[in-house]
Structure formats: C-alpha cells, structure tokens
Tab-separated table of C-alpha atoms in Angstrom:
chain	number	residue	atom	x	y	z
A	20	MET	CA	10.407	30.121	-38.139
A	21	ARG	CA	12.408	27.537	-36.309
A	22	ILE	CA	14.215	27.951	-33.077
A	23	LEU	CA	17.707	27.851	-34.551
A	24	ILE	CA	17.262	31.391	-35.798
A	25	LEU	CA	18.993	33.851	-33.470
A	26	VAL	CA	17.160	37.125	-33.930
A	27	PHE	CA	18.091	40.053	-31.698
A	28	LEU	CA	15.903	43.112	-31.265
A	29	GLY	CA	18.530	45.665	-30.289
A	30	GLN	CA	16.541	47.973	-28.094
A	31	PHE	CA	15.223	45.069	-26.042
A	32	LEU	CA	18.382	43.028	-25.574
A	33	ILE	CA	18.482	41.604	-22.100
A	34	THR	CA	21.207	42.767	-19.768
A	35	SER	CA	22.032	41.850	-16.222
A	36	ALA	CA	20.772	45.214	-15.061
A	37	VAL	CA	17.214	44.356	-16.012
A	38	SER	CA	17.158	40.620	-15.374
A	39	ALA	CA	13.948	39.929	-13.494
A	40	ALA	CA	15.263	37.006	-11.415
A	41	SER	CA	17.499	33.974	-11.540
A	42	CYS	CA	16.720	31.222	-14.015
A	43	GLY	CA	15.846	27.714	-12.910
A	44	ASN	CA	15.959	24.115	-14.091
A	45	GLY	CA	12.625	22.931	-12.773
A	46	PRO	CA	9.179	24.203	-11.855
A	47	ALA	CA	9.879	25.005	-8.207
A	48	GLY	CA	11.056	28.588	-8.696
A	49	PHE	CA	8.887	29.551	-11.655
A	50	THR	CA	6.136	31.396	-9.798
A	51	ALA	CA	8.637	33.597	-7.979
A	52	TRP	CA	10.458	34.248	-11.275
A	53	ARG	CA	7.195	35.161	-13.032
A	54	ASP	CA	6.151	37.523	-10.253
A	55	ALA	CA	9.572	39.190	-10.296
A	56	PHE	CA	9.341	39.601	-14.060
A	57	ILE	CA	5.932	41.250	-13.702
A	58	ALA	CA	7.274	43.539	-10.979
A	59	ASN	CA	10.140	44.584	-13.272
A	60	ALA	CA	7.943	45.111	-16.357
A	61	GLY	CA	8.679	48.824	-16.521
A	62	ARG	CA	12.399	48.163	-16.908
A	63	TYR	CA	11.664	46.438	-20.213
A	64	GLY	CA	9.632	49.381	-21.494
A	65	LEU	CA	6.399	47.472	-20.881
A	66	ASN	CA	3.173	48.642	-19.331
A	67	PRO	CA	2.983	46.873	-15.926
A	68	ARG	CA	-0.793	46.522	-16.166
A	69	VAL	CA	-0.521	44.829	-19.561
A	70	VAL	CA	2.134	42.423	-18.267
A	71	GLN	CA	0.208	41.671	-15.075
A	72	SER	CA	-2.919	40.826	-17.050
A	73	ALA	CA	-1.032	38.764	-19.636
A	74	LEU	CA	1.154	36.720	-17.277
A	75	GLN	CA	-0.676	36.437	-13.977
A	76	ASN	CA	-2.092	32.978	-14.773
A	77	VAL	CA	0.855	31.642	-16.788
A	78	LYS	CA	2.288	28.383	-15.448
A	79	TYR	CA	5.494	26.419	-15.998
A	80	SER	CA	5.207	23.921	-18.843
A	81	LYS	CA	7.118	20.667	-18.490
A	82	LYS	CA	6.032	19.789	-22.026
A	83	VAL	CA	7.780	22.821	-23.500
A	84	VAL	CA	11.033	22.030	-21.701
A	85	ARG	CA	10.854	18.411	-22.824
A	86	LEU	CA	10.336	19.461	-26.442
A	87	ASP	CA	13.204	21.932	-26.194
A	88	ARG	CA	15.516	19.137	-25.120
A	89	ASN	CA	14.480	16.777	-27.937
A	90	GLN	CA	14.758	18.630	-31.242
A	91	LYS	CA	15.565	16.043	-33.915
A	92	SER	CA	14.405	17.389	-37.288
A	93	PHE	CA	17.727	18.971	-38.165
A	94	LYS	CA	19.676	15.800	-37.439
A	95	LEU	CA	18.207	14.335	-40.627
A	96	SER	CA	19.995	14.356	-43.966
A	97	PHE	CA	18.549	16.631	-46.644
A	98	LYS	CA	17.018	13.637	-48.439
A	99	GLN	CA	15.359	12.436	-45.226
A	100	PHE	CA	14.177	15.912	-44.265
A	101	TYR	CA	12.743	16.690	-47.690
A	102	ALA	CA	10.937	13.343	-47.897
A	103	LYS	CA	9.465	13.908	-44.449
A	104	ARG	CA	8.284	17.470	-45.042
A	105	VAL	CA	7.456	17.839	-48.763
A	106	ASN	CA	5.388	15.932	-51.307
A	107	ASN	CA	3.926	16.549	-54.749
A	108	ALA	CA	0.539	17.504	-53.312
A	109	MET	CA	2.198	20.358	-51.404
A	110	ILE	CA	3.850	21.588	-54.587
A	111	ARG	CA	0.570	21.473	-56.502
A	112	ARG	CA	-1.248	23.276	-53.696
A	113	GLY	CA	1.421	25.956	-53.653
A	114	GLN	CA	0.956	26.472	-57.375
A	115	LYS	CA	-2.815	26.702	-56.936
A	116	LEU	CA	-2.494	29.215	-54.108
A	117	GLY	CA	-0.110	31.216	-56.262
A	118	GLN	CA	-2.890	31.466	-58.860
A	119	ASN	CA	-5.607	32.220	-56.288
A	120	TYR	CA	-3.599	35.025	-54.726
A	121	ALA	CA	-1.896	36.192	-57.911
A	122	ARG	CA	-2.916	39.831	-57.500
A	123	LEU	CA	-1.703	39.897	-53.890
A	124	PHE	CA	1.599	38.219	-54.759
A	125	ASN	CA	2.160	40.639	-57.639
A	126	SER	CA	1.577	43.573	-55.310
A	127	ILE	CA	3.965	42.139	-52.724
A	128	GLU	CA	6.678	41.485	-55.305
A	129	ARG	CA	6.401	45.040	-56.614
A	130	LYS	CA	6.839	46.401	-53.101
A	131	TYR	CA	9.418	44.018	-51.624
A	132	GLY	CA	11.030	42.311	-54.623
A	133	VAL	CA	10.408	38.776	-53.341
A	134	PRO	CA	8.678	36.444	-55.843
A	135	ALA	CA	5.640	34.319	-55.019
A	136	PRO	CA	7.315	30.871	-55.256
A	137	VAL	CA	9.756	31.702	-52.459
A	138	ILE	CA	7.019	32.972	-50.145
A	139	LEU	CA	4.829	29.993	-51.027
A	140	ALA	CA	7.634	27.559	-50.240
A	141	ILE	CA	8.138	29.105	-46.805
A	142	TRP	CA	4.375	29.213	-46.187
A	143	GLY	CA	4.005	25.561	-47.150
A	144	LEU	CA	7.029	24.331	-45.263
A	145	GLU	CA	6.274	26.215	-42.060
A	146	THR	CA	2.573	25.429	-41.581
A	147	ASN	CA	1.304	23.633	-44.712
A	148	TYR	CA	-0.077	26.958	-45.963
A	149	GLY	CA	-1.657	27.862	-42.659
A	150	GLY	CA	-3.054	24.382	-42.053
A	151	TYR	CA	-1.362	23.930	-38.702
A	152	LEU	CA	-0.036	26.871	-36.736
A	153	GLY	CA	0.331	25.134	-33.388
A	154	ASN	CA	-2.060	25.463	-30.488
A	155	MET	CA	0.179	26.090	-27.500
A	156	PRO	CA	-0.115	29.326	-25.498
A	157	VAL	CA	2.762	31.480	-26.714
A	158	LEU	CA	3.191	33.448	-23.498
A	159	GLN	CA	3.312	30.295	-21.406
A	160	SER	CA	5.891	28.731	-23.711
A	161	LEU	CA	8.088	31.810	-23.765
A	162	ALA	CA	7.804	32.422	-20.030
A	163	THR	CA	8.816	28.819	-19.371
A	164	LEU	CA	11.815	29.045	-21.704
A	165	ALA	CA	12.804	32.475	-20.378
A	166	TYR	CA	12.859	31.018	-16.864
A	167	ASP	CA	14.683	27.856	-17.968
A	168	CYS	CA	18.458	28.272	-17.686
A	169	ARG	CA	19.429	26.747	-21.034
A	170	ARG	CA	18.717	29.877	-23.125
A	171	SER	CA	17.227	32.272	-20.626
A	172	ALA	CA	18.504	35.548	-22.118
A	173	PHE	CA	17.377	34.668	-25.645
A	174	PHE	CA	13.886	33.681	-24.559
A	175	THR	CA	13.517	36.577	-22.140
A	176	ASN	CA	13.988	38.803	-25.173
A	177	GLU	CA	11.337	36.778	-27.010
A	178	LEU	CA	8.949	37.071	-24.060
A	179	VAL	CA	9.420	40.839	-23.941
A	180	SER	CA	8.762	40.982	-27.685
A	181	ALA	CA	5.592	38.894	-27.335
A	182	LEU	CA	4.346	41.285	-24.670
A	183	ILE	CA	5.062	44.205	-27.006
A	184	ILE	CA	2.771	42.516	-29.552
A	185	VAL	CA	0.055	42.434	-26.897
A	186	GLN	CA	0.792	45.974	-25.745
A	187	ARG	CA	0.462	47.449	-29.221
A	188	ARG	CA	-2.799	45.492	-29.656
A	189	ASP	CA	-1.815	43.393	-32.625
A	190	MET	CA	-3.066	40.347	-30.710
A	191	SER	CA	-4.516	39.516	-27.317
A	192	PRO	CA	-2.827	36.941	-25.049
A	193	ALA	CA	-5.624	34.469	-25.776
A	194	GLU	CA	-5.116	34.838	-29.528
A	195	MET	CA	-1.393	34.160	-29.252
A	196	ARG	CA	-1.231	30.417	-29.761
A	197	GLY	CA	1.508	28.796	-31.795
A	198	ALA	CA	4.363	26.329	-31.820
A	199	TRP	CA	5.989	25.021	-28.649
A	200	ALA	CA	8.898	27.488	-28.787
A	201	GLY	CA	6.649	30.509	-29.244
A	202	GLU	CA	6.675	30.818	-33.042
A	203	ILE	CA	3.581	32.684	-34.183
A	204	GLY	CA	1.470	32.682	-37.321
A	205	GLN	CA	1.278	31.089	-40.726
A	206	THR	CA	4.994	31.476	-41.429
A	207	GLN	CA	6.034	31.003	-37.802
A	208	PHE	CA	7.668	34.265	-36.816
A	209	LEU	CA	9.575	34.462	-33.582
A	210	ALA	CA	8.098	37.235	-31.452
A	211	SER	CA	11.150	39.475	-31.971
A	212	SER	CA	10.799	39.098	-35.739
A	213	TYR	CA	7.088	39.806	-35.450
A	214	VAL	CA	7.826	43.100	-33.711
A	215	ARG	CA	10.474	44.096	-36.222
A	216	TYR	CA	9.153	42.814	-39.561
A	217	ALA	CA	5.388	42.252	-39.395
A	218	VAL	CA	3.368	44.662	-41.561
A	219	ASP	CA	-0.311	45.584	-41.695
A	220	TYR	CA	-0.753	44.897	-45.393
A	221	ASP	CA	-4.547	44.677	-45.295
A	222	ARG	CA	-4.658	48.042	-43.457
A	223	ASP	CA	-7.064	46.954	-40.741
A	224	GLY	CA	-5.006	48.581	-37.997
A	225	ARG	CA	-3.204	45.500	-36.679
A	226	ARG	CA	-0.435	43.193	-37.797
A	227	ASP	CA	-2.137	39.807	-37.710
A	228	LEU	CA	0.067	36.911	-38.783
A	229	ILE	CA	-2.464	34.308	-37.685
A	230	ARG	CA	-5.625	35.236	-39.613
A	231	SER	CA	-4.663	37.793	-42.279
A	232	VAL	CA	-3.160	36.209	-45.393
A	233	PRO	CA	-2.070	39.616	-46.778
A	234	ASP	CA	-0.263	40.410	-43.513
A	235	VAL	CA	1.326	36.934	-43.434
A	236	LEU	CA	2.663	36.983	-46.982
A	237	ALA	CA	3.781	40.620	-46.992
A	238	SER	CA	5.496	40.269	-43.623
A	239	THR	CA	7.410	37.239	-44.880
A	240	ALA	CA	8.518	39.202	-47.940
A	241	ASN	CA	9.430	42.194	-45.774
A	242	TYR	CA	11.620	39.984	-43.585
A	243	LEU	CA	13.541	38.676	-46.604
A	244	ALA	CA	13.789	42.125	-48.171
A	245	LYS	CA	15.208	43.620	-44.975
A	246	LYS	CA	17.749	40.789	-44.852
A	247	GLY	CA	19.035	41.743	-48.294
A	248	TRP	CA	16.906	39.924	-50.878
A	249	ARG	CA	17.975	40.905	-54.393
A	250	ARG	CA	15.062	41.662	-56.668
A	251	GLY	CA	14.893	39.656	-59.894
A	252	GLN	CA	17.779	37.325	-59.022
A	253	ALA	CA	17.900	33.554	-58.552
A	254	TRP	CA	17.697	31.835	-55.171
A	255	GLY	CA	19.632	28.601	-55.704
A	256	PRO	CA	22.776	27.516	-53.831
A	257	GLY	CA	25.690	29.906	-54.220
A	258	THR	CA	23.493	32.942	-54.876
A	259	ALA	CA	23.108	36.021	-52.717
A	260	ASN	CA	19.429	35.202	-52.221
A	261	TYR	CA	20.272	31.701	-51.006
A	262	ARG	CA	22.360	33.376	-48.321
A	263	VAL	CA	19.313	35.483	-47.428
A	264	LEU	CA	17.280	32.298	-47.013
A	265	ARG	CA	19.849	31.242	-44.431
A	266	GLU	CA	18.701	34.238	-42.419
A	267	TRP	CA	15.275	32.631	-42.315
A	268	ASN	CA	16.679	29.406	-40.927
A	269	LYS	CA	20.264	28.443	-40.206
A	270	ALA	CA	19.726	24.708	-40.825
A	271	SER	CA	21.164	23.818	-44.236
A	272	VAL	CA	18.523	21.140	-44.883
A	273	TYR	CA	15.790	23.698	-44.303
A	274	VAL	CA	17.295	26.302	-46.622
A	275	GLN	CA	17.880	23.729	-49.347
A	276	THR	CA	14.288	22.564	-49.015
A	277	ILE	CA	12.908	26.103	-49.354
A	278	SER	CA	15.045	26.662	-52.447
A	279	ILE	CA	13.989	23.441	-54.156
A	280	MET	CA	10.331	23.833	-53.216
A	281	ALA	CA	10.309	27.362	-54.614
A	282	SER	CA	11.829	26.160	-57.881
A	283	LYS	CA	9.276	23.364	-58.195
A	284	ILE	CA	6.369	25.682	-57.409
A	285	SER	CA	7.644	28.055	-60.088
A	286	GLY	CA	7.754	25.168	-62.571
A	287	GLN	CA	11.526	25.290	-62.875
A	288	GLY	CA	12.370	22.392	-60.572
C-alpha cells in the first residue's frame, strides 16, 4: 500500500504532548532522537522493554530518505503506469491463482463481500502475488522517517503502530522486512492499517501478512469492506466501489489500474 495513503489510527495520533524529541534533516541527531523515543515509550502505550529491544540497534538510513525524496511512479500517465506495472502474464497468473485458491476466495467473499478479482488485482499490483515484498528493515525505515522532518508526525504514528505489531506478537522485529517506506506484507499494508485491519484468517494465533496467504487475502478484503465496499456491485469508474478503491491508494493511475486488472482477471476486461 503506497505512501500516498494517509491512514490515521485515532488512539495513537501523535500530539505535541507525547513527541519524543525534535525532528532532524540529517543523521547527526538521530541517535539522540531514537533514545528519547525509547525513553518515552510508555507515553505511546508501548511496553518500554519491547521498544528498547526493537529499536536499540536501529540506525539512520540515508537510503530511505533518498527514496522518500524521489518518488516518481505517480508522475506517469495512466498508459505509462499500466504498461510499466501490468502485462498479460500477470493477468493469466491472477486467473490461475483465483482457481488455485477458489475455496479460500469464496469464503472471503461470503464474509467480507469483496470478490476475488479485486483482491487478486491488488495482490498482483502490490507485490506480483507475493513475489517481492521488499527486504528493508521496517523499523529502521519508519524510525528514520519519523525522525526526518518532512512527515515526522505521520511516520511517528506508523512507527508506533509497527511496535504494536511487535508487542502483540504478530511479528518479531527481524521478521518485519518490507518496502522502503515501511509497507508490510504481500499487499503492502502500512503499519497503522496492519494494526486496524489485519485478521488472523488461518487461526494460528497471529496476523501474518508476510507468510500466510489466508491472512493476506482476508485482511485485504477486510480493509475494503471497512472502507465501505458494496457487496455484489461493480467496481468501475463512477461506482461506489471505485471510490472505495481510492481509499486503498489516492493516486488515480493506481486506482484505475486496479479496476482494469480486476476486470481482466474476471474475464470481463
């Protein structure tokens, strides 16, 4: 789930009263900021021992800041974006996966109302159906971006959410590897969305959006359902469900691509 999505987790919104320390625009002050954040862990409703263990070796990442400053995908036209991200092989693979997981998709649609082609389109577009989830340490990325002044409050909220994931034992810090901006799992949830919408669909006691396909697909459907997905209705431009897809990603080229991919996977495109 790309960085343009602005997801707020109400009970963890960052206020000046609980700000750990001043932000910075370079690595010099990061260690002091990190240590202050750890010291203030309790103010965020976090277990200080969990935060200390998770963040004590986290370092500032110049790579993450550089990537944050150079986002270009959404400057493309729809035609350019679609050509860059989608091909016929992806559509065929989505159709095959729809058949392979037909029972799971049917169960998910009964529960959440979201049809398989839409989930498959998101799955394919985000990570090529789990083929590449990113391999950057999520806590390091989020700590760097929380410290960086450009969007400090937003990413501090994401960092707190990521630590909640660790605290409730859905994943360990070492397991939390993802995209450069901290997106996690096979459909690239922001940490705040993970906390709010991830479900344990395989009932193994943890919400695992990296390894558990049932958790991944059901959580994606749950997100859309909670955003207002209308069961049994179309998802093309001008529909209520198309507006729900905009909750997944604000970039118009991305939403249009999901919609068209889903139609093609369903055999209607």
